[in-house]
Coordinates of C-alpha atoms in Angstrom, one line a residue:
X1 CA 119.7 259.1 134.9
X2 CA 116.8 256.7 133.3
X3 CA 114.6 257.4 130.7
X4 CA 111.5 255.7 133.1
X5 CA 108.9 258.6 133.2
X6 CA 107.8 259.8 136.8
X7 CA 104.7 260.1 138.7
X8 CA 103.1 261.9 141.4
X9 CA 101.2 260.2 144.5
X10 CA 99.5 261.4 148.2
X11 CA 99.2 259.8 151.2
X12 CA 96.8 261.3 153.7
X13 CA 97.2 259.9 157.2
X14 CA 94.5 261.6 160.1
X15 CA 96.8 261.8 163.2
X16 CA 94.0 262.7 165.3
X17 CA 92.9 259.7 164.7
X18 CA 96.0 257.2 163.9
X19 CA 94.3 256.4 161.2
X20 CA 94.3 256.6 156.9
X21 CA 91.8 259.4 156.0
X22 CA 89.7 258.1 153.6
X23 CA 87.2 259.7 151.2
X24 CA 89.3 263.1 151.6
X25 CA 88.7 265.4 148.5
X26 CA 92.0 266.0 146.3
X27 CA 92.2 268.7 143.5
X28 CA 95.5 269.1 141.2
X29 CA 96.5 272.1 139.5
X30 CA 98.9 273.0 137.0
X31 CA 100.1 276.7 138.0
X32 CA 101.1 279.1 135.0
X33 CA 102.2 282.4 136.3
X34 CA 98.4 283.6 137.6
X35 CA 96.3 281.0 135.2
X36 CA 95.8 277.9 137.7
X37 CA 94.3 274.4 135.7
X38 CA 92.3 271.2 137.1
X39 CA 94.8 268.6 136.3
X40 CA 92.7 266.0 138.1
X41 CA 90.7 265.7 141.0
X42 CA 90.1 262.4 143.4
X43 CA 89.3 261.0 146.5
X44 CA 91.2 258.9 149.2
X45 CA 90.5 255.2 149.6
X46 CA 90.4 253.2 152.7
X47 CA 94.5 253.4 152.9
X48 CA 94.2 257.2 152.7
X49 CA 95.9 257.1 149.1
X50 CA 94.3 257.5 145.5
X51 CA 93.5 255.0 143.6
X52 CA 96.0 255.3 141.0
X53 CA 99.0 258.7 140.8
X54 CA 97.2 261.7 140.8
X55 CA 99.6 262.6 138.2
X56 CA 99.7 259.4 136.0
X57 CA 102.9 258.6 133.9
X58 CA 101.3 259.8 130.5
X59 CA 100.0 263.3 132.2
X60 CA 103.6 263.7 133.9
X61 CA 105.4 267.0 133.4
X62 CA 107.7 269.2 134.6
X63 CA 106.4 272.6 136.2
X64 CA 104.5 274.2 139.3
X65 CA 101.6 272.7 140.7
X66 CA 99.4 273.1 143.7
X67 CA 97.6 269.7 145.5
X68 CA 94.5 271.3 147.4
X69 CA 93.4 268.7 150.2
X70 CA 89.5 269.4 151.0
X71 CA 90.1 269.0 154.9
X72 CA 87.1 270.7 156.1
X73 CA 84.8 268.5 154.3
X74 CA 86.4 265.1 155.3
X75 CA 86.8 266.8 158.9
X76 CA 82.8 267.4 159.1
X77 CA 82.1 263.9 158.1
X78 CA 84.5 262.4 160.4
X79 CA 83.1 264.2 163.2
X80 CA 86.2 266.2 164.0
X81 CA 85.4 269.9 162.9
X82 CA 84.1 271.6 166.1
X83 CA 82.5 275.7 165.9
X84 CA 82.6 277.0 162.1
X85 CA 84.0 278.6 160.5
X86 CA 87.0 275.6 160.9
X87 CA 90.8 276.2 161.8
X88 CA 91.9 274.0 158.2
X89 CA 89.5 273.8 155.8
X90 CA 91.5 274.0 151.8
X91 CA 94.7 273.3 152.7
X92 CA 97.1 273.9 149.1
X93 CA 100.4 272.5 148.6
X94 CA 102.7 274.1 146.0
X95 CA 105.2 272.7 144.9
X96 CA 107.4 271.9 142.0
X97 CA 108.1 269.3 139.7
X98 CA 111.6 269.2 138.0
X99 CA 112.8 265.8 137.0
X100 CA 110.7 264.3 134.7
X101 CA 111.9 260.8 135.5
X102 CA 111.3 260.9 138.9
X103 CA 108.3 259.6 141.4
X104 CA 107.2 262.6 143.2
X105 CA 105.3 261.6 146.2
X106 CA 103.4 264.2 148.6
X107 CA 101.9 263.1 151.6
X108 CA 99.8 265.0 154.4
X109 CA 99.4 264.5 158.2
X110 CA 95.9 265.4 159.0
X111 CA 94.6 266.7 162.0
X112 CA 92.2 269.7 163.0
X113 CA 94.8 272.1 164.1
X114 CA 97.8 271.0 162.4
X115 CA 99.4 269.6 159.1
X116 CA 102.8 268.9 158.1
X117 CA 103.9 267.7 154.6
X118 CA 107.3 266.3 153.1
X119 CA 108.6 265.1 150.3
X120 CA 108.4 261.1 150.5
X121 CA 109.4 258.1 148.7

């Protein structure tokens, strides 16, 4: 084990597309029993990732938390959302964090009628 604090990161790819989705809403809560907490909130760059961890080294903690990808909006500015009210629009992630130490990496592939997420490197 190493004492090296851990991280958390995203990586939003639009597979409609084959493409990075860029300037897609993020929102990070911290989830205690019903309370839910803005951790942070940020946008995707040009390589569909934040600038920066979401969770940063000096925020990282162990716990629940929920990433909530705004997929709607960045599908209506991309051209892809078709007839409202949209198939994905919020689309939450829970998940939880349990090693301190380690880099915790969450990444989304985006489309309008499908995501799949996994726990990446």
């Amino acid at each position: 084990m190493t004492d090296k604090p851990g991280f958390l990161t995203t990586h939003v790819l639009d597979t409609a597309r084959g493409i990075p989705a860029e300037n897609l809403h993020i929102v990070l809560y911290k989830i205690d029993g019903a309370m839910k907490t803005v951790v942070a909130a940020k946008h995707t760059n040009e390589d569909g990732r934040t600038d920066g961890p979401i969770l940063p080294v000096e925020a990282f903690r162990t716990g629940l938390y929920e990433l909530v990808f705004h997929a709607g909006d960045y599908l209506r500015e991309t051209g892809q959302a078709g007839e409202e009210p949209l198939f994905l629009d919020e689309i939450p992630i829970r998940f939880g964090i349990n090693d301190a130490t380690s880099h915790y990496h969450v990444p989304l592939l985006l489309s309008p009628f499908g995501y799949s997420t996994y726990r990446g490197s």
